[in-house]
mmCIF file of C-alpha atoms and ligand atoms in Angstrom:
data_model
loop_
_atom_site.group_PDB
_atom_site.id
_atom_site.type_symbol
_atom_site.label_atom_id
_atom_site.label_comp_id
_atom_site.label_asym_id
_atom_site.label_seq_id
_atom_site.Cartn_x
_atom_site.Cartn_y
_atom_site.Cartn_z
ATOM 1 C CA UNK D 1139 111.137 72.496 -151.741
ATOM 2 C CA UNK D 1140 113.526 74.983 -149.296
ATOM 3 C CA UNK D 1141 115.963 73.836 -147.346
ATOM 4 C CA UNK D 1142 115.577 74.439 -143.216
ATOM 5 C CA UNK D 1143 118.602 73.057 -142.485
ATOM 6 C CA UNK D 1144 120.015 74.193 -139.081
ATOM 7 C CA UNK D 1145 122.792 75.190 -141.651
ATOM 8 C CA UNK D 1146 121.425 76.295 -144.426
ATOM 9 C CA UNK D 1147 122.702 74.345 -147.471
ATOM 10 C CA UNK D 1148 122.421 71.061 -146.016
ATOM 11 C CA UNK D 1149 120.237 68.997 -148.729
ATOM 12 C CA UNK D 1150 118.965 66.548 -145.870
ATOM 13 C CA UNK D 1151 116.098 68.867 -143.836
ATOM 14 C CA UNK D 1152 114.042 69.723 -146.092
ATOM 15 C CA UNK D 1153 110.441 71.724 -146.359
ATOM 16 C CA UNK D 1154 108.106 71.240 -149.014
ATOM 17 C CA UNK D 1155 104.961 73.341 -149.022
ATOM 18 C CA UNK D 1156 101.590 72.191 -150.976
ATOM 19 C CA UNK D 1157 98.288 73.510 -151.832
ATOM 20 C CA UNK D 1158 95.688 71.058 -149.782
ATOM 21 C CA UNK D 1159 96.067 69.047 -147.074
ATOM 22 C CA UNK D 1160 95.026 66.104 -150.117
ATOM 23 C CA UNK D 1161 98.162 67.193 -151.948
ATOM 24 C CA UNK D 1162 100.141 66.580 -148.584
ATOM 25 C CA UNK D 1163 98.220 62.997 -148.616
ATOM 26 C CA UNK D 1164 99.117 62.116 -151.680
ATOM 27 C CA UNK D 1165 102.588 63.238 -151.797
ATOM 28 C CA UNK D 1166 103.383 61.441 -148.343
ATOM 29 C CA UNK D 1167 101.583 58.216 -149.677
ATOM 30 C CA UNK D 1168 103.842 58.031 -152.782
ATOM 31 C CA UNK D 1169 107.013 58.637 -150.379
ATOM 32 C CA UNK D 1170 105.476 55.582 -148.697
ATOM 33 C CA UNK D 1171 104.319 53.417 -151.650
ATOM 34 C CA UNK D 1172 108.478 54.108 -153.431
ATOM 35 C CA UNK D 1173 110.214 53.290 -149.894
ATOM 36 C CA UNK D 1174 108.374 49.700 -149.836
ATOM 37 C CA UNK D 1175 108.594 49.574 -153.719
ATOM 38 C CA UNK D 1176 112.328 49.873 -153.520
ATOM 39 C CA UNK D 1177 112.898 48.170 -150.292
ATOM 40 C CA UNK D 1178 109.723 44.960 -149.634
ATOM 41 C CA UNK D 1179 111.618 44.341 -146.153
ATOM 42 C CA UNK D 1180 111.448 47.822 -145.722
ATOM 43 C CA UNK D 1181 110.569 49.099 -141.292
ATOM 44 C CA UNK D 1182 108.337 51.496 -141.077
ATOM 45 C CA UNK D 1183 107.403 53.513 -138.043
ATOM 46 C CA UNK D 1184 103.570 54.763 -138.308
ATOM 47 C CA UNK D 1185 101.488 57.343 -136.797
ATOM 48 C CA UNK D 1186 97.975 57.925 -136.181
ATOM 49 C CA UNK D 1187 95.585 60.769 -136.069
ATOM 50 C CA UNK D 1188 93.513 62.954 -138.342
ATOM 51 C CA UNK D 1189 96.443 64.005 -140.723
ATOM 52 C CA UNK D 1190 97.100 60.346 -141.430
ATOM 53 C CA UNK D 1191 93.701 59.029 -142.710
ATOM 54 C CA UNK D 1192 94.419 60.982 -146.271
ATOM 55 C CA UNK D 1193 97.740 59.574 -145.884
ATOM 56 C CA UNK D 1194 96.495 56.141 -145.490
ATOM 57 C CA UNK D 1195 94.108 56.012 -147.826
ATOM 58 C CA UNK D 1196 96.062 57.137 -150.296
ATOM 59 C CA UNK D 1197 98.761 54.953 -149.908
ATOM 60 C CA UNK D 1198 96.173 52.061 -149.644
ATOM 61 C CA UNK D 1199 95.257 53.183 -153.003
ATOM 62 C CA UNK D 1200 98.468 52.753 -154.175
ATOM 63 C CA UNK D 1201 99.472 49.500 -152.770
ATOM 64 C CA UNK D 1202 96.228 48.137 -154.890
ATOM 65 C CA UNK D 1203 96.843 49.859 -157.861
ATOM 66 C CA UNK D 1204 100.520 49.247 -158.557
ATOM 67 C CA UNK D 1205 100.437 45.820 -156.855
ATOM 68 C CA UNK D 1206 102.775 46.678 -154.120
ATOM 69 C CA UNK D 1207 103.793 43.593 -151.952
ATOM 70 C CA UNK D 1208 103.227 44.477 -148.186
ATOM 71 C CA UNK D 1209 103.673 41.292 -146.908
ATOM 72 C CA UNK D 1210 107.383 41.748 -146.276
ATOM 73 C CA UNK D 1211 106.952 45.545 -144.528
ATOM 74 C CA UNK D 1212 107.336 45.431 -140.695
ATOM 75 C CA UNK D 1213 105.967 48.504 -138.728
ATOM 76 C CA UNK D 1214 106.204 50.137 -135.297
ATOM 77 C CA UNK D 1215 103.823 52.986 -134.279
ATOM 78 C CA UNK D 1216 104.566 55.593 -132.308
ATOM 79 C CA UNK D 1217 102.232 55.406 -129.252
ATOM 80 C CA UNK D 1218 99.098 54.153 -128.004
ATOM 81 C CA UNK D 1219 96.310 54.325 -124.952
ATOM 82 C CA UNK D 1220 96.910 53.130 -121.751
ATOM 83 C CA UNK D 1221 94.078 50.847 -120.375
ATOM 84 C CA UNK D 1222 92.729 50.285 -124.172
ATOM 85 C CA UNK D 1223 92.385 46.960 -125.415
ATOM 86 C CA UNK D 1224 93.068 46.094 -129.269
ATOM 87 C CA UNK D 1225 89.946 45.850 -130.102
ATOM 88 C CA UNK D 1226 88.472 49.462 -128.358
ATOM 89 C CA UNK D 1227 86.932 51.536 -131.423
ATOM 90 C CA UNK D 1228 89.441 54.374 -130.221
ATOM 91 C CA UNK D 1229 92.459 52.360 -129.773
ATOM 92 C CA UNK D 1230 95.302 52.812 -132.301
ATOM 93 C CA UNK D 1231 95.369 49.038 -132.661
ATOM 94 C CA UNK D 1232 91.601 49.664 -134.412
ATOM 95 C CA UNK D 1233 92.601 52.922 -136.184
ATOM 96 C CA UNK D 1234 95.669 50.954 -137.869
ATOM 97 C CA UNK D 1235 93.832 47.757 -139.219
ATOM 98 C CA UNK D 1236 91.111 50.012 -140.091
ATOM 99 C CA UNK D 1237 92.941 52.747 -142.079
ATOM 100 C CA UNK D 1238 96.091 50.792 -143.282
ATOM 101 C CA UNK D 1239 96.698 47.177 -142.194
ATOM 102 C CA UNK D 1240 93.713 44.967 -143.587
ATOM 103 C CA UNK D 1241 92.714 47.240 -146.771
ATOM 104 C CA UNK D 1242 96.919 47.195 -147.282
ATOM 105 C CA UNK D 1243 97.064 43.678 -147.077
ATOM 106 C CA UNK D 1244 100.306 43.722 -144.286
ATOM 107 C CA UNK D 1245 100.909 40.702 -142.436
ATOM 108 C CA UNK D 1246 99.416 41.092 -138.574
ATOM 109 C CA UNK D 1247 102.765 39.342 -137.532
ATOM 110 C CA UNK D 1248 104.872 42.334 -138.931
ATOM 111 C CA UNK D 1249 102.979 44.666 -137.652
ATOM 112 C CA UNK D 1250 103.530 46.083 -134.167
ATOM 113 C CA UNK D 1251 102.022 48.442 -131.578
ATOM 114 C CA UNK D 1252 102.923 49.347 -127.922
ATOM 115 C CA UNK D 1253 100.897 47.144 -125.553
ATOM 116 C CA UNK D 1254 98.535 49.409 -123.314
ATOM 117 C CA UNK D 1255 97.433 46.385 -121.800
ATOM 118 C CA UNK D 1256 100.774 45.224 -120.498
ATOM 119 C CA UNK D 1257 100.533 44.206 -117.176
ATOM 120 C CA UNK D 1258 104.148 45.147 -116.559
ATOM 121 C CA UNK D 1259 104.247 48.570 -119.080
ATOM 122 C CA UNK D 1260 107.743 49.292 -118.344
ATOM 123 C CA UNK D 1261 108.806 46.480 -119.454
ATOM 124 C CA UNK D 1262 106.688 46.628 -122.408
ATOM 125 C CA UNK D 1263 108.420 49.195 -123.433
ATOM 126 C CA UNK D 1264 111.610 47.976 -122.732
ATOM 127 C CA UNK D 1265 110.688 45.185 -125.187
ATOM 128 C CA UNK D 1266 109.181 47.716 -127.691
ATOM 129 C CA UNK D 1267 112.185 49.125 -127.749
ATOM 130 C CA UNK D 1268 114.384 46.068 -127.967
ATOM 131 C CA UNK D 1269 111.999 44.560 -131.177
ATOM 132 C CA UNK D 1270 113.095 47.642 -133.063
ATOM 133 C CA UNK D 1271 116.831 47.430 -132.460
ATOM 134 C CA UNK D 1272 115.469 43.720 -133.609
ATOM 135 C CA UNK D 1273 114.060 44.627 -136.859
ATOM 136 C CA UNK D 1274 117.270 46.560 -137.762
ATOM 137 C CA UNK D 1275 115.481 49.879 -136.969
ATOM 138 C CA UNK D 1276 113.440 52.089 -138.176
ATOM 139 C CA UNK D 1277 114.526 53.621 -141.981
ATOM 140 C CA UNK D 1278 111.344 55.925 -142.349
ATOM 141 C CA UNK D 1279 109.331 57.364 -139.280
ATOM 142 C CA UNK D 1280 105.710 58.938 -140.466
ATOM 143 C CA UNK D 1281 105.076 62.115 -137.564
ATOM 144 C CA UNK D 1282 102.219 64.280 -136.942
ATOM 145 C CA UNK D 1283 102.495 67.034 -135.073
ATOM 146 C CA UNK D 1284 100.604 67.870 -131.641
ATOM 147 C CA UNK D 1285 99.095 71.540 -131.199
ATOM 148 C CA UNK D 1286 101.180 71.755 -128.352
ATOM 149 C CA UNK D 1287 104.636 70.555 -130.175
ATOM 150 C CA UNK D 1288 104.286 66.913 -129.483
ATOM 151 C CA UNK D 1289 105.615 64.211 -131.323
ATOM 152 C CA UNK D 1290 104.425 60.272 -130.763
ATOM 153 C CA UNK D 1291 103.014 61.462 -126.930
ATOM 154 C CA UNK D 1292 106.438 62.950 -126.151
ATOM 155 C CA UNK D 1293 104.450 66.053 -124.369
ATOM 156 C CA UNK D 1294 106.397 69.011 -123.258
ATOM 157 C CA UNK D 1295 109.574 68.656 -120.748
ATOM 158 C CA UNK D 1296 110.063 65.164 -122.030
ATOM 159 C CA UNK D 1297 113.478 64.328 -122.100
ATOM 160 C CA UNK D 1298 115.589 64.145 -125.592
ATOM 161 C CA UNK D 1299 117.242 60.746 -124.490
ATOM 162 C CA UNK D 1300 113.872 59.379 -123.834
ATOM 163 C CA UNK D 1301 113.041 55.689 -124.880
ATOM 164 C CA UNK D 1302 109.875 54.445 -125.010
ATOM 165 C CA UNK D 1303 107.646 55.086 -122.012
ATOM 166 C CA UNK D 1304 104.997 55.530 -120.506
ATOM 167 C CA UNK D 1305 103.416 59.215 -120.359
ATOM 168 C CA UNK D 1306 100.613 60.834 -118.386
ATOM 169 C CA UNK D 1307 98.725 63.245 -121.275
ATOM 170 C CA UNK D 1308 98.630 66.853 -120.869
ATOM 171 C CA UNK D 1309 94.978 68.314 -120.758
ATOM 172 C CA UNK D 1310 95.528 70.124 -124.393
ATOM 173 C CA UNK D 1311 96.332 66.794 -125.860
ATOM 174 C CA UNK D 1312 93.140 64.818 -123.758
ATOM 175 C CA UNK D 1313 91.534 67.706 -125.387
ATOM 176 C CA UNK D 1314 92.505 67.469 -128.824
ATOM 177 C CA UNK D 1315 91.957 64.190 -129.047
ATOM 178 C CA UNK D 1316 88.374 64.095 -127.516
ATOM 179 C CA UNK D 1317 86.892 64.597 -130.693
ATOM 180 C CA UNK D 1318 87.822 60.886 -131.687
ATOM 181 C CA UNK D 1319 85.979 59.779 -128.563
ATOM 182 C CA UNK D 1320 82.855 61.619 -129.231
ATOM 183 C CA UNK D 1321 80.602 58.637 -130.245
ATOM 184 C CA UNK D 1322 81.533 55.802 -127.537
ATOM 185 C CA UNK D 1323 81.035 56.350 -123.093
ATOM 186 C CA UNK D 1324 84.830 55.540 -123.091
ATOM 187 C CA UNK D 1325 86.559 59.333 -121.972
ATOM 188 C CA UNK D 1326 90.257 59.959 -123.082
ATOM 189 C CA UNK D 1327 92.493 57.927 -121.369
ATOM 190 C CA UNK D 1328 95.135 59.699 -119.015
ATOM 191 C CA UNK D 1329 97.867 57.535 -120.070
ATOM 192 C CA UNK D 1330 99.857 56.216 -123.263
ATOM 193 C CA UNK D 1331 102.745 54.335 -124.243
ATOM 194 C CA UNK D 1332 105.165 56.503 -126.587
ATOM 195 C CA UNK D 1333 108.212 55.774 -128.541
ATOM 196 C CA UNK D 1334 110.516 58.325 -127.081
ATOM 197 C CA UNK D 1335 111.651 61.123 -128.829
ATOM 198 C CA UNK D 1336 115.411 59.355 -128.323
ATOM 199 C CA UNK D 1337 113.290 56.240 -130.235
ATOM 200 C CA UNK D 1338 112.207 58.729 -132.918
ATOM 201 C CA UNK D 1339 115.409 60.503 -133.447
ATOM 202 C CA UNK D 1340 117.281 56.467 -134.274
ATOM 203 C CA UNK D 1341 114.993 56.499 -137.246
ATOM 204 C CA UNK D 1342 117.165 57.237 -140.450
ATOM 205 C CA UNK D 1343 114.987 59.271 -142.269
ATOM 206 C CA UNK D 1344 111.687 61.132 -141.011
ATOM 207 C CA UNK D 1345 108.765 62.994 -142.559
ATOM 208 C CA UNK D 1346 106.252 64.847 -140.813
ATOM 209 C CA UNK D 1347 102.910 65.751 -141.794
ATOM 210 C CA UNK D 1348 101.498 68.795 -141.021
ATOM 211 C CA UNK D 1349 98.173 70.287 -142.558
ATOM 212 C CA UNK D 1350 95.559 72.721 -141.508
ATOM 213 C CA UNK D 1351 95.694 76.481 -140.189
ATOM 214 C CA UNK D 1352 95.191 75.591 -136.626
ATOM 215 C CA UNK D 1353 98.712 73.720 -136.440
ATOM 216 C CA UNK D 1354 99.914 77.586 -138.358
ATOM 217 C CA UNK D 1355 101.371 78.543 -135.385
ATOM 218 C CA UNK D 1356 103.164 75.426 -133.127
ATOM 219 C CA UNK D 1357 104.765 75.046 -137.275
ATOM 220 C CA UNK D 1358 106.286 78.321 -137.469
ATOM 221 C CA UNK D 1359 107.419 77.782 -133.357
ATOM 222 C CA UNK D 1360 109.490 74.643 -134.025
ATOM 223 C CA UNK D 1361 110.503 75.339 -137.641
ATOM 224 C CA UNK D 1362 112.205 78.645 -136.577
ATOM 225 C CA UNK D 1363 111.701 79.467 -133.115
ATOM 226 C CA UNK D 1364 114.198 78.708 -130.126
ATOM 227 C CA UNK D 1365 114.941 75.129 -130.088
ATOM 228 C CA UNK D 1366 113.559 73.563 -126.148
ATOM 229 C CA UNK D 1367 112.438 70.553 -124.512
ATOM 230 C CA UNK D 1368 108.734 73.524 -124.178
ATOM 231 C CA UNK D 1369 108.812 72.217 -128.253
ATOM 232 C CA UNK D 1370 109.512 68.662 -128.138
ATOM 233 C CA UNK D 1371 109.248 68.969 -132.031
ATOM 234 C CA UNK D 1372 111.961 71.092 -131.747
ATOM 235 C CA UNK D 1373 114.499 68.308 -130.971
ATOM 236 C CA UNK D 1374 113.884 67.219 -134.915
ATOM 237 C CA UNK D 1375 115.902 70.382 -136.038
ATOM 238 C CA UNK D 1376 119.108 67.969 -134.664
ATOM 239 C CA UNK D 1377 118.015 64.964 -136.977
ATOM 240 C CA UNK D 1378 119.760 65.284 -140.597
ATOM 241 C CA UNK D 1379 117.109 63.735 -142.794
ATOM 242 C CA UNK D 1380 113.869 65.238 -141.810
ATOM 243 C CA UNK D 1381 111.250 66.073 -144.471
ATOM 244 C CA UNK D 1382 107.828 68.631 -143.299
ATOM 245 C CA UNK D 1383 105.357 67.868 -145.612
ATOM 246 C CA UNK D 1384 102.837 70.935 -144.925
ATOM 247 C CA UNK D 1385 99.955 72.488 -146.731
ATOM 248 C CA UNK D 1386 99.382 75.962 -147.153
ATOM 249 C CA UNK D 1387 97.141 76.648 -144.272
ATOM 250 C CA UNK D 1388 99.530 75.041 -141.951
ATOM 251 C CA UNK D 1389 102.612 77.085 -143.580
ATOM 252 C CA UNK D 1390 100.590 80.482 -143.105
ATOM 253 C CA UNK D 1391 102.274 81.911 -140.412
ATOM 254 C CA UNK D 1392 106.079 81.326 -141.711
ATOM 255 C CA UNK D 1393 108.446 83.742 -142.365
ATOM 256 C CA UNK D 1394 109.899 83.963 -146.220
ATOM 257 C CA UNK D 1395 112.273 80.946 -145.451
ATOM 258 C CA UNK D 1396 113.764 81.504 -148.866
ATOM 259 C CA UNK D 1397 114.916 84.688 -147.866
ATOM 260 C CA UNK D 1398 117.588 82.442 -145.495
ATOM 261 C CA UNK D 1399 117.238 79.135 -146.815
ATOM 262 C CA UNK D 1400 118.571 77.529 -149.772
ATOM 263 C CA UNK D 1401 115.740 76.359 -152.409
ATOM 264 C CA UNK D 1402 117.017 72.712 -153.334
ATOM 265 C CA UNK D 1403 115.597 70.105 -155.884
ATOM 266 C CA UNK D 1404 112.884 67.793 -154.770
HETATM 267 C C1 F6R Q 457 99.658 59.854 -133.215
HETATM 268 C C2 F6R Q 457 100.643 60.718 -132.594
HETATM 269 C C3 F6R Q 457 100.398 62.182 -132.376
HETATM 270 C C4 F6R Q 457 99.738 62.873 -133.559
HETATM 271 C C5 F6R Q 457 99.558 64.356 -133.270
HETATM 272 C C6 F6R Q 457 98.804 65.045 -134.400
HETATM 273 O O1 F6R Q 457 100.143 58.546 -133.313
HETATM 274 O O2 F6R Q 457 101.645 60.243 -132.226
HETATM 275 O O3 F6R Q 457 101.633 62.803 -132.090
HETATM 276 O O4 F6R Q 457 100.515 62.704 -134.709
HETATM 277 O O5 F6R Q 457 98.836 64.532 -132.088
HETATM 278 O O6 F6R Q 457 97.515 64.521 -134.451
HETATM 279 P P1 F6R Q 457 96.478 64.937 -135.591
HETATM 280 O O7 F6R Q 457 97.016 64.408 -136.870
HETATM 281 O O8 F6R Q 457 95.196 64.261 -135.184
HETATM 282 O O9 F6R Q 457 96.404 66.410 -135.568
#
């Protein structure tokens, strides 16, 4: 584990570097499985994409195998689709009971996800926002990261105060994500909800996932390149308990961060 503290010797930003992407699952899903184990009540914020089906069904693996309780565990994810309803294959509603909810036994009624339905979306989001402040807010926030820096659907230029909102999608994330829509008529939608990257930075403690060579490059950008609102990623380098969980591939275009950071325990 190395430290990539803005100041190097700060114990709170930390970057830990595995073999496969599986080893990135499984290390995430035990971060996951110990935060509800130690706290049942515990708020979660969840993401969804490819990085976070290993994640998920890891984590579902250990919620059945050590018994875990998820009945208490309220969550918030980050974004979804403008114009999708619930029950749309491609919505994140569907990709959350699918890959976590019903196999992890949470209750539906702790369980939350922007409406893309709303008729009124600002205030949607207004109220998405408000629920968290609700819950207590959020003690662990799961992240991907977008090839073009995003975070949640914070695209590029989006502002670091930001609350949730509603955000038209850049081409290179329509893009990205087409290959979830290849099966169904439905195209990308041009819209989404987001948690704001203000939203995201309230969380007490985040970890992001990042696996896979093409990401190599956007890592080594926000990890050590000028911080900017270009990046929105980049706005994490501000947060003090931020932990990139990143396989090998994904880590291949780093520089020798040990050479300026400070190696601390895991
Ligand atoms: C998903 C989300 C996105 C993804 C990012 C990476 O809820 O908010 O920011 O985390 O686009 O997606 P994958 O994991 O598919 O590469």
């Amino acid at each position: 584990m190395t430290d990539v503290g803005e100041s190097p010797g700060s114990a709170s930003r930390h970057l830990v570097i595995l073999p496969t992407g599986e080893d990135v699952a499984k290390y995430v899903a035990r971060l996951l499985a110990d935060a509800i184990r130690v706290q049942p009540a515990v708020c979660l914020g969840l993401a969804t994409g490819g990085s976070m089906v290993p994640v998920y069904r890891r984590l579902v693996g250990l919620i059945r195998s050590k018994r875990l309780d998820t009945s208490f565990v309220t969550t918030f994810n980050l974004d979804e689709y403008v114009g999708l309803p619930g029950h749309h294959p491609q919505s994140y509603h569907a990709y959350m009971r699918q890959h976590l909810f019903e196999p992890g036994g949470f209750s539906a009624s702790r369980t939350h996800i922007p409406d893309g339905m709303a008729e009124d979306l600002p205030a949607a989001c207004e109220a998405y926002d408000a629920d968290i402040r609700q819950a207590g807010g959020i003690e662990l926030q799961l992240l991907g990261l977008g090839p073009n820096g995003h975070i949640g659907f914070n695209e590029p230029g989006t502002a670091a105060e930001a609350l949730t909102h509603v955000v038209d999608l850049t081409q290179e994330t329509r893009r990205a994500n087409a290959r979830f829509f290849r099966t169904g008529d439905t195209p990308v939608p041009h819209r989404a909800i987001t948690m704001g990257l203000g939203t995201i930075m309230e969380a007490r403690r985040i970890v992001v996932v990042v696996t896979g060579r093409a990401k190599a490059a956007i890592l080594a950008h926000v990890l050590t390149g000028e911080p900017s609102s270009r990046y929105p990623a980049t706005i994490l380098r501000r947060h003090g308990h931020v932990l990139w969980c990143v396989d090998r591939s994904a880590a291949s275009n780093l520089p020798p961060l040990e050479a300026h950071c400070t190696p601390s325990p895991p």
